[in-house]
Coordinates of N, CA and C in Angstrom, one line a residue:
M1 N -67.7 69.0 -94.7 CA -68.7 70.1 -94.9 C -68.1 71.4 -94.2
W2 N -67.1 71.2 -93.6 CA -66.5 72.2 -92.8 C -65.6 73.0 -93.7
Q3 N -65.4 74.4 -93.6 CA -64.7 75.2 -94.4 C -63.6 76.0 -93.8
R4 N -62.5 76.2 -94.1 CA -61.5 77.1 -93.1 C -62.0 78.3 -93.3
V5 N -61.8 79.2 -92.2 CA -62.1 80.5 -92.2 C -60.9 81.4 -92.3
N6 N -61.1 82.8 -92.7 CA -60.2 83.7 -92.7 C -59.9 84.2 -91.3
E7 N -58.4 84.1 -91.0 CA -58.1 84.4 -89.7 C -58.2 85.9 -89.4
S8 N -58.3 86.8 -90.4 CA -58.4 88.2 -90.2 C -59.9 88.8 -90.0
G9 N -60.1 89.8 -89.2 CA -61.5 90.1 -88.7 C -61.9 89.4 -87.5
S10 N -63.3 89.3 -87.6 CA -63.9 88.5 -86.5 C -63.9 87.1 -86.7
V11 N -62.9 86.3 -86.4 CA -62.9 85.0 -86.7 C -64.2 84.1 -85.9
S12 N -64.3 84.4 -84.7 CA -65.6 83.6 -84.1 C -66.8 84.0 -84.7
Q13 N -67.2 85.3 -85.2 CA -68.4 85.4 -86.0 C -68.3 84.6 -87.2
R14 N -67.2 84.4 -87.9 CA -67.3 83.6 -89.4 C -67.5 82.2 -88.9
I15 N -67.0 81.7 -87.7 CA -67.4 80.4 -87.4 C -69.0 80.3 -87.0
V16 N -69.2 81.2 -86.3 CA -70.8 81.2 -85.9 C -71.7 81.2 -87.3
T17 N -71.3 81.9 -88.3 CA -71.9 82.1 -89.4 C -72.0 80.6 -90.3
Q18 N -70.9 80.0 -90.2 CA -70.7 78.6 -90.8 C -71.5 77.8 -90.0
I19 N -71.6 77.6 -88.9 CA -72.5 76.8 -88.0 C -73.8 77.0 -88.3
E20 N -74.4 78.3 -88.3 CA -75.4 78.6 -88.6 C -76.2 78.2 -89.9
H21 N -75.2 78.3 -91.0 CA -75.7 77.8 -92.2 C -75.8 76.3 -92.2
L22 N -74.9 75.6 -91.7 CA -74.9 74.0 -91.5 C -76.5 73.8 -90.7
L23 N -76.6 74.5 -89.8 CA -78.2 74.3 -89.1 C -79.2 74.5 -89.9
D24 N -79.1 75.7 -90.4 CA -80.3 76.1 -91.5 C -80.5 75.1 -92.6
S25 N -79.4 74.8 -93.0 CA -79.5 73.8 -94.4 C -79.9 72.3 -94.0
G26 N -79.7 72.2 -92.6 CA -80.1 70.6 -92.3 C -79.0 69.6 -92.3
E27 N -77.7 70.2 -92.7 CA -76.5 69.4 -92.5 C -76.3 69.1 -91.0
L28 N -76.7 69.8 -90.1 CA -76.6 69.7 -88.9 C -77.7 69.5 -88.2
K29 N -78.2 68.5 -87.6 CA -79.6 68.3 -87.2 C -79.6 68.3 -85.6
P30 N -81.0 68.6 -85.0 CA -81.0 68.4 -83.5 C -80.5 66.8 -83.2
G31 N -79.7 67.0 -82.1 CA -79.1 65.7 -81.6 C -77.6 65.4 -82.2
D32 N -77.4 66.2 -83.4 CA -75.9 65.9 -83.8 C -74.9 66.5 -82.9
R33 N -73.9 65.7 -83.0 CA -72.6 66.3 -81.9 C -71.7 67.0 -82.8
L34 N -71.2 68.1 -82.4 CA -70.0 68.7 -83.2 C -68.8 67.8 -83.0
P35 N -67.7 68.3 -83.8 CA -66.4 67.8 -83.6 C -65.8 68.3 -82.1
T36 N -65.0 67.8 -81.8 CA -64.3 68.3 -80.5 C -63.8 69.7 -80.8
E37 N -63.5 70.3 -79.8 CA -63.1 71.8 -79.9 C -61.7 71.6 -80.8
R38 N -60.9 70.7 -80.4 CA -59.5 70.7 -81.2 C -59.9 70.4 -82.6
D39 N -60.5 69.3 -82.9 CA -60.9 69.0 -84.2 C -61.5 70.2 -84.9
L40 N -62.5 70.8 -84.5 CA -63.2 71.8 -85.2 C -62.3 72.9 -85.5
A41 N -61.4 73.3 -84.4 CA -60.4 74.3 -84.9 C -59.5 73.9 -86.0
Q42 N -59.2 72.7 -85.9 CA -58.3 72.2 -87.1 C -59.2 72.2 -88.5
L43 N -60.4 71.8 -88.3 CA -61.4 71.7 -89.6 C -61.5 73.3 -90.2
V44 N -61.6 74.3 -89.3 CA -62.1 75.6 -89.8 C -60.8 76.3 -90.0
G45 N -59.5 76.1 -89.5 CA -58.5 76.8 -89.6 C -58.3 77.8 -88.7
A46 N -58.8 77.7 -87.6 CA -58.9 78.8 -86.3 C -58.5 78.3 -85.0
S47 N -58.2 79.3 -84.0 CA -57.7 79.0 -82.8 C -58.8 78.4 -81.9
R48 N -58.2 77.7 -81.1 CA -59.4 77.0 -80.0 C -60.2 78.0 -79.4
P49 N -59.7 79.2 -78.8 CA -60.3 80.4 -78.2 C -61.6 80.7 -79.2
S50 N -61.3 80.9 -80.4 CA -62.0 81.5 -81.3 C -63.4 80.3 -81.4
V51 N -63.0 79.2 -81.4 CA -64.2 78.0 -81.7 C -65.0 78.1 -80.4
R52 N -64.2 78.4 -79.2 CA -64.9 78.4 -77.9 C -65.8 79.5 -77.7
E53 N -65.6 80.6 -78.3 CA -66.3 81.8 -78.4 C -67.6 81.6 -79.2
A54 N -67.4 81.1 -80.3 CA -68.5 80.6 -81.4 C -69.4 79.9 -80.7
V55 N -69.1 78.9 -80.0 CA -69.8 78.0 -79.6 C -70.6 78.4 -78.4
R56 N -70.0 79.3 -77.6 CA -70.6 80.2 -76.5 C -71.6 80.9 -77.1
I57 N -71.5 81.9 -78.0 CA -72.6 82.4 -78.7 C -73.7 81.6 -79.3
L58 N -73.6 80.6 -79.9 CA -74.7 79.8 -80.3 C -75.3 79.1 -79.3
Q59 N -74.6 79.0 -78.1 CA -75.2 78.2 -76.9 C -76.0 79.3 -76.2
A60 N -75.7 80.6 -76.2 CA -76.5 81.6 -75.7 C -77.7 81.9 -76.6
Q61 N -77.6 81.5 -77.8 CA -78.8 81.7 -78.8 C -79.7 80.2 -78.6
G62 N -79.3 79.4 -77.8 CA -80.2 78.3 -77.7 C -80.2 77.2 -78.9
R63 N -79.1 77.4 -79.8 CA -78.9 76.5 -80.9 C -78.0 75.4 -80.6
L64 N -77.1 75.4 -79.6 CA -76.3 74.3 -79.3 C -76.3 74.1 -77.7
D65 N -76.0 73.0 -77.4 CA -76.1 72.6 -76.0 C -74.7 71.9 -75.5
V66 N -74.1 72.4 -74.6 CA -72.6 72.2 -74.1 C -73.0 71.0 -73.0
K67 N -72.7 69.9 -73.0 CA -72.7 68.8 -72.1 C -71.4 68.4 -71.7
H68 N -71.0 69.1 -70.6 CA -69.7 68.8 -70.1 C -69.2 67.3 -69.9
G69 N -68.1 67.1 -70.7 CA -67.7 65.6 -70.6 C -68.2 64.7 -71.8
L70 N -69.2 65.2 -72.4 CA -69.9 64.6 -73.5 C -69.7 65.4 -75.0
G71 N -69.7 66.7 -75.0 CA -69.4 67.2 -76.0 C -70.6 68.4 -76.5
V72 N -70.5 68.9 -77.4 CA -71.4 70.0 -77.8 C -72.4 69.4 -79.0
F73 N -73.7 69.6 -78.6 CA -74.8 69.1 -79.5 C -75.7 69.9 -79.9
V74 N -76.4 69.7 -81.1 CA -77.3 70.6 -81.6 C -78.6 70.5 -80.8
T75 N -79.3 71.4 -80.7 CA -80.5 71.5 -79.8 C -81.6 72.4 -80.4
E76 N -82.8 71.9 -80.0 CA -84.0 72.7 -80.6 C -84.9 72.8 -79.2
P77 N -84.8 73.9 -78.7 CA -85.6 73.9 -77.4 C -87.1 73.6 -77.4
P78 N -87.7 72.5 -77.1 CA -89.1 72.3 -77.6 C -90.1 73.1 -77.0
Q79 N -89.9 74.1 -76.0 CA -90.9 74.9 -75.5 C -90.9 76.5 -76.2
A80 N -89.7 76.6 -77.1 CA -89.7 78.0 -77.5 C -90.8 78.3 -78.5
P81 N -91.1 77.5 -79.5 CA -92.4 78.0 -80.3 C -93.3 78.4 -79.5
D82 N -94.0 77.5 -78.5 CA -95.3 77.7 -78.0 C -95.0 79.1 -77.1
L83 N -93.9 79.3 -76.4 CA -93.4 80.6 -75.6 C -93.5 81.5 -76.5
G84 N -92.7 81.6 -77.6 CA -92.8 82.7 -78.6 C -94.1 83.1 -79.0
A85 N -95.0 82.2 -79.2 CA -96.5 82.2 -79.7 C -97.2 83.2 -78.6
A86 N -97.0 82.8 -77.5 CA -97.6 83.5 -76.2 C -97.2 84.8 -75.9
L87 N -95.8 85.1 -76.2 CA -95.3 86.3 -75.8 C -95.4 87.3 -77.2
N88 N -95.6 86.8 -78.5 CA -95.6 87.7 -79.4 C -97.3 87.9 -79.8
H89 N -97.9 88.2 -78.8 CA -99.3 88.5 -78.7 C -99.3 89.9 -79.2
P90 N -100.5 90.3 -80.2 CA -100.6 91.5 -80.7 C -100.9 92.6 -79.6
E91 N -101.3 92.2 -78.4 CA -101.9 93.2 -77.4 C -100.4 93.5 -76.6
L92 N -99.4 92.8 -76.9 CA -98.1 93.3 -76.1 C -97.5 94.4 -76.8
D93 N -97.0 95.4 -76.1 CA -96.3 96.5 -76.7 C -95.0 96.7 -76.4
I94 N -94.1 97.7 -76.9 CA -92.6 97.7 -76.5 C -92.5 98.0 -75.1
D95 N -93.2 98.6 -74.4 CA -93.3 98.9 -72.8 C -93.2 97.7 -72.3
E96 N -94.2 96.7 -72.5 CA -94.4 95.5 -72.0 C -93.1 94.4 -72.1
L97 N -92.6 94.5 -73.3 CA -91.5 93.7 -73.7 C -90.3 94.2 -73.0
F98 N -90.0 95.7 -72.8 CA -88.7 95.8 -72.1 C -88.9 95.8 -70.6
S99 N -90.2 96.1 -70.1 CA -90.4 95.5 -68.7 C -90.0 94.1 -68.4
M100 N -90.4 93.2 -69.3 CA -90.0 91.8 -69.2 C -88.5 91.4 -69.1
R101 N -87.9 92.3 -70.2 CA -86.7 92.2 -70.1 C -85.9 92.6 -69.0
E102 N -86.4 93.6 -68.3 CA -85.8 94.1 -67.0 C -86.2 93.1 -65.9
V103 N -87.3 92.6 -65.9 CA -87.4 91.3 -64.9 C -86.7 90.2 -65.0
L104 N -86.3 89.9 -66.2 CA -85.3 88.6 -66.4 C -83.9 89.1 -66.3
E105 N -83.6 90.0 -67.0 CA -82.1 90.2 -67.2 C -81.4 90.7 -66.0
V106 N -82.1 91.7 -65.2 CA -81.5 92.3 -63.9 C -81.1 91.2 -62.9
P107 N -81.8 90.3 -62.6 CA -81.7 88.9 -61.9 C -80.4 88.2 -62.5
A108 N -80.7 87.9 -63.7 CA -79.6 87.2 -64.4 C -78.3 87.8 -64.2
A109 N -78.2 89.1 -64.3 CA -76.7 89.5 -64.2 C -76.2 89.5 -62.8
S110 N -77.2 89.6 -62.0 CA -77.0 89.5 -60.6 C -76.2 87.9 -60.1
W111 N -77.0 87.1 -60.7 CA -76.7 85.7 -60.5 C -75.5 85.3 -61.3
A112 N -75.2 85.9 -62.4 CA -74.0 85.7 -63.3 C -72.8 86.2 -62.5
A113 N -73.1 87.3 -61.9 CA -71.8 87.9 -61.1 C -71.2 86.9 -60.1
E114 N -72.2 86.1 -59.6 CA -71.7 85.0 -58.5 C -71.1 84.0 -58.9
R115 N -71.2 83.5 -60.3 CA -70.6 82.4 -60.6 C -69.7 82.5 -62.1
I116 N -69.5 83.7 -62.4 CA -68.8 83.8 -63.8 C -67.4 83.5 -63.5
T117 N -66.7 82.7 -64.5 CA -65.5 82.5 -64.5 C -64.7 83.4 -65.4
E118 N -63.2 83.4 -65.3 CA -62.5 84.5 -66.1 C -62.6 84.0 -67.6
A119 N -62.6 82.8 -67.9 CA -63.0 82.6 -69.4 C -64.3 83.1 -70.0
E120 N -65.4 83.1 -69.0 CA -66.6 83.4 -69.6 C -66.6 85.2 -69.7
V121 N -65.7 85.8 -68.8 CA -65.5 87.2 -68.8 C -64.7 87.4 -70.3
E122 N -63.9 86.8 -70.7 CA -63.2 86.8 -71.9 C -64.3 86.7 -72.9
S123 N -65.1 85.8 -72.7 CA -65.9 85.4 -73.8 C -66.9 86.6 -74.1
L124 N -67.5 87.2 -73.1 CA -68.1 88.4 -73.2 C -67.4 89.6 -73.8
R125 N -66.2 89.7 -73.5 CA -65.3 90.8 -74.1 C -65.1 90.7 -75.4
G126 N -65.2 89.3 -75.7 CA -64.9 89.1 -77.2 C -66.3 89.3 -78.0
I127 N -67.4 89.1 -77.5 CA -68.6 89.5 -78.1 C -68.7 91.0 -78.3
L128 N -68.3 91.7 -77.1 CA -68.2 93.3 -77.6 C -67.1 93.8 -78.5
D129 N -66.2 93.0 -78.6 CA -65.0 93.4 -79.6 C -65.8 92.9 -80.9
D130 N -66.6 92.0 -81.1 CA -67.0 91.6 -82.4 C -68.1 92.7 -82.7
L131 N -68.8 93.2 -81.8 CA -69.9 94.1 -82.0 C -69.1 95.5 -82.5
D132 N -68.1 95.9 -82.1 CA -67.4 97.0 -82.5 C -67.0 96.8 -83.9
A133 N -66.4 95.5 -84.3 CA -66.1 95.4 -85.5 C -67.2 95.3 -86.6
A134 N -68.2 94.8 -86.1 CA -69.5 94.9 -87.0 C -69.9 96.4 -87.3
F135 N -69.8 97.2 -86.3 CA -70.0 98.6 -86.7 C -69.3 99.3 -87.6
D136 N -68.1 98.6 -87.7 CA -67.2 99.4 -88.6 C -67.4 99.0 -90.0
A137 N -68.1 97.7 -90.2 CA -68.5 97.4 -91.6 C -69.4 98.5 -92.4
D138 N -69.0 98.6 -93.6 CA -69.6 99.6 -94.6 C -70.2 99.0 -95.8
P139 N -71.7 98.9 -95.9 CA -72.7 99.2 -94.8 C -72.7 98.3 -93.8
A140 N -73.4 98.9 -92.6 CA -73.5 98.1 -91.4 C -74.6 96.9 -91.5
D141 N -74.2 95.8 -91.2 CA -75.2 94.7 -91.1 C -76.0 94.6 -90.0
F142 N -77.3 95.1 -90.2 CA -78.2 95.1 -89.1 C -78.3 93.7 -88.3
Q143 N -78.7 92.9 -89.0 CA -78.9 91.2 -88.5 C -77.5 90.9 -87.6
Q144 N -76.2 91.3 -88.1 CA -75.2 90.8 -87.3 C -75.1 91.6 -86.1
L145 N -75.4 92.8 -86.1 CA -75.3 93.7 -85.1 C -76.5 93.4 -84.1
A146 N -77.5 93.1 -84.7 CA -78.7 92.7 -83.5 C -78.3 91.3 -83.0
R147 N -77.7 90.5 -83.7 CA -77.4 88.9 -83.3 C -76.3 89.3 -82.1
L148 N -75.3 90.0 -82.3 CA -74.4 89.9 -81.4 C -74.6 90.9 -80.1
D149 N -75.5 91.8 -80.3 CA -76.1 92.5 -79.1 C -76.8 91.7 -78.3
A150 N -77.8 90.9 -78.9 CA -78.5 89.8 -78.2 C -77.5 88.7 -77.7
A151 N -76.4 88.3 -78.4 CA -75.6 87.4 -77.7 C -74.8 87.6 -76.4
F152 N -74.7 89.0 -76.4 CA -74.0 89.5 -75.1 C -75.1 89.4 -73.9
H153 N -76.1 89.5 -74.2 CA -77.2 89.5 -72.9 C -77.5 88.0 -72.7
L154 N -77.8 87.3 -73.9 CA -78.2 85.9 -73.7 C -77.1 85.0 -73.1
T155 N -75.7 85.4 -73.2 CA -74.8 84.5 -72.8 C -74.7 85.0 -71.1
I156 N -75.1 86.3 -70.7 CA -75.1 86.4 -69.4 C -76.3 85.5 -68.7
A157 N -77.4 85.5 -69.6 CA -78.3 84.6 -68.9 C -78.0 83.1 -68.9
D158 N -77.1 82.8 -69.9 CA -76.7 81.2 -69.8 C -75.6 81.2 -68.7
I159 N -74.7 82.2 -68.4 CA -73.9 82.1 -67.1 C -74.8 82.2 -65.8
A160 N -75.8 82.6 -65.8 CA -76.8 82.6 -64.6 C -77.2 81.2 -64.3
D161 N -77.2 80.4 -65.3 CA -77.5 78.9 -65.1 C -78.8 78.7 -64.8
N162 N -79.8 79.3 -65.6 CA -81.2 79.1 -65.3 C -81.6 78.6 -66.8
R163 N -82.2 77.6 -66.9 CA -82.5 77.3 -68.6 C -83.8 78.1 -68.7
F164 N -84.8 78.1 -67.8 CA -86.0 78.8 -68.2 C -85.8 80.3 -68.6
L165 N -85.0 80.9 -67.6 CA -84.5 82.3 -68.0 C -83.9 82.4 -69.2
R166 N -83.0 81.5 -69.6 CA -82.4 81.8 -70.9 C -83.1 81.5 -71.9
Q167 N -84.3 80.6 -72.0 CA -85.1 80.4 -73.0 C -86.1 81.6 -73.3
T168 N -86.4 82.0 -72.2 CA -87.3 83.2 -72.2 C -86.7 84.4 -72.8
S169 N -85.5 84.7 -72.4 CA -84.9 85.8 -72.9 C -84.6 85.7 -74.2
H170 N -84.3 84.6 -74.7 CA -84.0 84.3 -76.2 C -85.3 84.7 -77.0
V171 N -86.4 84.4 -76.4 CA -87.8 84.6 -77.3 C -87.8 86.0 -77.5
L172 N -87.7 86.8 -76.2 CA -87.8 88.1 -75.9 C -87.1 89.0 -76.9
H173 N -85.8 88.7 -77.1 CA -84.9 89.2 -78.0 C -85.3 89.0 -79.4
D174 N -85.5 87.9 -79.8 CA -86.0 87.6 -81.2 C -87.5 88.4 -81.6
I175 N -88.2 88.4 -80.6 CA -89.5 89.4 -80.8 C -89.1 90.9 -81.1
L176 N -88.0 91.4 -80.1 CA -87.8 92.8 -80.3 C -86.8 93.1 -81.6
I177 N -86.1 92.0 -81.9 CA -85.3 92.1 -83.3 C -86.2 92.2 -84.5
S178 N -87.1 91.3 -84.4 CA -88.0 91.3 -85.7 C -89.0 92.2 -85.7
G179 N -89.3 92.9 -84.7 CA -90.2 93.9 -84.6 C -89.9 95.4 -84.9
M180 N -88.7 95.5 -84.7 CA -88.1 97.0 -85.0 C -86.6 96.9 -85.5
K181 N -86.2 98.0 -86.1 CA -84.7 98.3 -86.4 C -83.9 98.4 -85.1
T182 N -82.7 97.9 -85.3 CA -81.8 98.0 -84.1 C -81.6 99.4 -83.7
T183 N -81.8 99.8 -82.4 CA -81.4 101.1 -81.7 C -80.0 101.5 -81.9
L184 N -79.0 100.3 -82.2 CA -77.8 100.8 -82.0 C -77.5 101.5 -83.2
L185 N -78.1 101.6 -84.2 CA -78.0 102.4 -85.4 C -78.2 104.0 -85.2
I186 N -78.8 104.4 -84.1 CA -79.3 105.9 -83.8 C -78.0 106.4 -83.5
P187 N -77.9 107.5 -84.0 CA -76.6 108.4 -83.8 C -76.5 108.4 -82.3
G188 N -75.0 108.3 -81.8 CA -74.8 108.3 -80.5 C -75.0 107.1 -79.6
R189 N -75.9 106.2 -80.1 CA -76.2 105.2 -79.4 C -75.3 104.0 -79.2
R190 N -74.3 103.8 -80.2 CA -73.2 102.9 -80.1 C -72.4 103.3 -78.9
E191 N -72.0 104.5 -78.9 CA -71.1 104.7 -77.7 C -71.6 104.6 -76.4
K192 N -73.1 105.0 -76.3 CA -73.7 104.8 -75.0 C -74.0 103.4 -74.6
S193 N -74.2 102.5 -75.5 CA -74.4 101.2 -75.4 C -73.1 100.3 -75.0
R194 N -71.8 100.6 -75.6 CA -70.7 100.2 -75.4 C -70.2 100.5 -74.0
A195 N -70.7 101.7 -73.5 CA -70.1 102.0 -72.2 C -71.1 101.6 -71.1
Q196 N -72.3 101.3 -71.6 CA -73.2 100.6 -70.6 C -72.8 99.0 -70.5
H197 N -72.5 98.4 -71.8 CA -72.0 97.1 -71.8 C -70.8 96.7 -70.9
E198 N -69.9 97.8 -71.1 CA -68.5 97.8 -70.2 C -69.0 97.8 -68.7
R199 N -69.9 98.8 -68.2 CA -70.1 98.8 -66.8 C -70.9 97.4 -66.4
I200 N -71.6 96.7 -67.2 CA -72.1 95.3 -66.7 C -71.1 94.4 -66.7
L201 N -69.9 94.5 -67.6 CA -69.0 93.4 -67.8 C -68.1 93.8 -66.7
D202 N -67.8 94.8 -66.2 CA -67.0 95.3 -65.1 C -67.8 94.8 -63.9
A203 N -68.8 94.8 -63.7 CA -69.4 94.5 -62.5 C -69.5 92.8 -62.5
L204 N -69.6 92.2 -63.3 CA -69.6 90.7 -63.6 C -68.1 90.3 -63.3
A205 N -67.1 90.9 -63.9 CA -65.7 90.5 -63.6 C -65.4 90.9 -62.3
G206 N -65.8 91.7 -61.4 CA -65.5 91.9 -60.1 C -66.5 91.0 -59.2
N207 N -67.3 90.2 -59.8 CA -68.2 89.3 -58.9 C -69.0 90.3 -58.0
D208 N -69.6 91.2 -58.4 CA -70.4 92.2 -57.8 C -72.0 92.1 -58.2
P209 N -72.8 91.1 -57.6 CA -73.9 91.1 -58.1 C -74.9 92.3 -58.0
A210 N -75.0 93.0 -57.0 CA -75.6 94.3 -56.9 C -75.3 95.5 -57.9
A211 N -74.0 95.7 -58.2 CA -73.6 96.4 -59.2 C -73.8 95.9 -60.5
A212 N -73.8 94.6 -60.9 CA -74.2 94.1 -62.2 C -75.7 94.2 -62.4
G213 N -76.6 94.0 -61.3 CA -78.0 94.4 -61.5 C -78.3 95.7 -61.7
R214 N -77.7 96.7 -61.1 CA -77.9 98.2 -61.4 C -77.5 98.5 -62.8
A215 N -76.3 98.0 -63.1 CA -75.8 98.2 -64.6 C -76.8 97.6 -65.6
A216 N -77.3 96.6 -65.5 CA -78.3 95.7 -66.3 C -79.4 96.8 -66.2
R217 N -80.0 97.1 -65.3 CA -81.2 97.9 -65.2 C -81.0 99.1 -66.0
S218 N -80.0 99.9 -65.8 CA -79.8 101.3 -66.4 C -79.6 101.0 -67.9
H219 N -79.0 99.8 -68.1 CA -78.8 99.7 -69.8 C -80.1 99.3 -70.3
I220 N -80.9 98.2 -69.8 CA -82.1 98.3 -70.5 C -83.1 99.2 -70.4
R221 N -83.1 100.3 -69.4 CA -84.1 101.4 -69.6 C -83.6 102.4 -70.6
S222 N -82.2 102.4 -70.6 CA -81.6 103.4 -71.7 C -82.0 102.8 -73.0
A223 N -81.9 101.6 -73.3 CA -82.3 100.7 -74.7 C -83.8 101.2 -75.0
H224 N -84.7 101.0 -73.8 CA -86.1 101.1 -73.9 C -86.4 102.6 -74.4
R225 N -85.8 103.4 -73.8 CA -86.0 105.0 -74.2 C -85.6 105.0 -75.6
A226 N -84.5 104.6 -76.0 CA -84.2 104.8 -77.5 C -84.9 104.1 -78.3
A227 N -85.5 102.9 -78.1 CA -86.5 102.4 -78.7 C -87.7 102.9 -79.1
L228 N -88.3 103.7 -78.0 CA -89.3 104.4 -78.2 C -89.0 105.6 -79.1
A229 N -87.9 106.2 -78.8 CA -87.7 107.3 -79.8 C -87.6 106.8 -81.2
R230 N -86.9 105.7 -81.5 CA -86.9 105.2 -82.8 C -88.3 104.9 -83.3
L231 N -89.2 104.4 -82.6 CA -90.5 104.0 -83.2 C -91.2 105.5 -83.4
A232 N -91.0 106.4 -82.5 CA -91.7 107.6 -82.8 C -91.0 108.4 -83.9
A233 N -89.8 108.5 -84.2 CA -89.6 108.7 -85.6 C -90.0 108.2 -86.7
E234 N -90.1 106.7 -86.7 CA -90.5 105.9 -87.8 C -92.0 106.3 -87.8
D235 N -92.8 106.6 -86.9 CA -94.2 106.9 -87.1 C -94.3 108.2 -87.8
K236 N -93.3 109.2 -87.2 CA -93.5 110.5 -88.0 C -93.2 110.7 -89.2
D237 N -92.3 109.7 -89.8 CA -91.9 109.6 -91.1 C -92.8 109.0 -92.1
K238 N -93.8 107.9 -91.3 CA -94.9 107.2 -92.1 C -95.9 108.5 -92.3
R239 N -96.3 109.3 -91.4 CA -97.4 110.2 -91.4 C -96.8 111.5 -92.4
R240 N -95.6 111.7 -92.5 CA -95.1 112.8 -93.4 C -95.2 112.3 -94.9
T241 N -95.0 110.9 -95.1 CA -95.1 110.2 -96.5 C -96.4 110.1 -97.0
T242 N -97.6 109.9 -96.1 CA -98.7 109.6 -96.4 C -99.7 111.0 -96.3
T243 N -99.1 112.3 -96.1 CA -99.7 113.3 -96.2 C -99.5 114.2 -97.6

């Protein structure tokens, strides 16, 4: 069922897409174990670092579980649907959701800075490179942009090594993605977001918890302002078309 991927472009994202297809089609089910990193690299015709990065992205999304010494397994967090239903309440608005992101992701960045490894730094850097490549696609793929942006933050939550934080962050990002168009498509937002992501990554790589927390807070508040501006513009367009 495995197919070889093209080594050009974002190889890790191509592997992610292939695994997602196998998960969505049911060919890979909860509890199934993936081939070893070496075997999977041979099956898809890619390098082991590309496979490792793809697994990291899917682990951050809560779709794979890496059990050291045992392998990589398909997982389905049992509490995610209930948590999603609780958070996706009609009375919750964008301000509350971004406030919750700040509550979760600022300490996550601080905790991650205390324990991050060089390999994890490179994995995060690879996600940002994939995000840049996705921006250059014509036309831009909203789902891929949103998935990669979320993967950067969810990977940090995973590195922080708190399962509840990771699960809650995953649900919040799902709600934000499904509820509005990505703010990354706003003119100038790409450059701001990349610079803010780089500041977070630099603080993580420097094992500086305080700086990582500050950078995460600054980024979330900037994204919040961009989201509000996007929603205001969409509301203005709707009023214009109905008058």
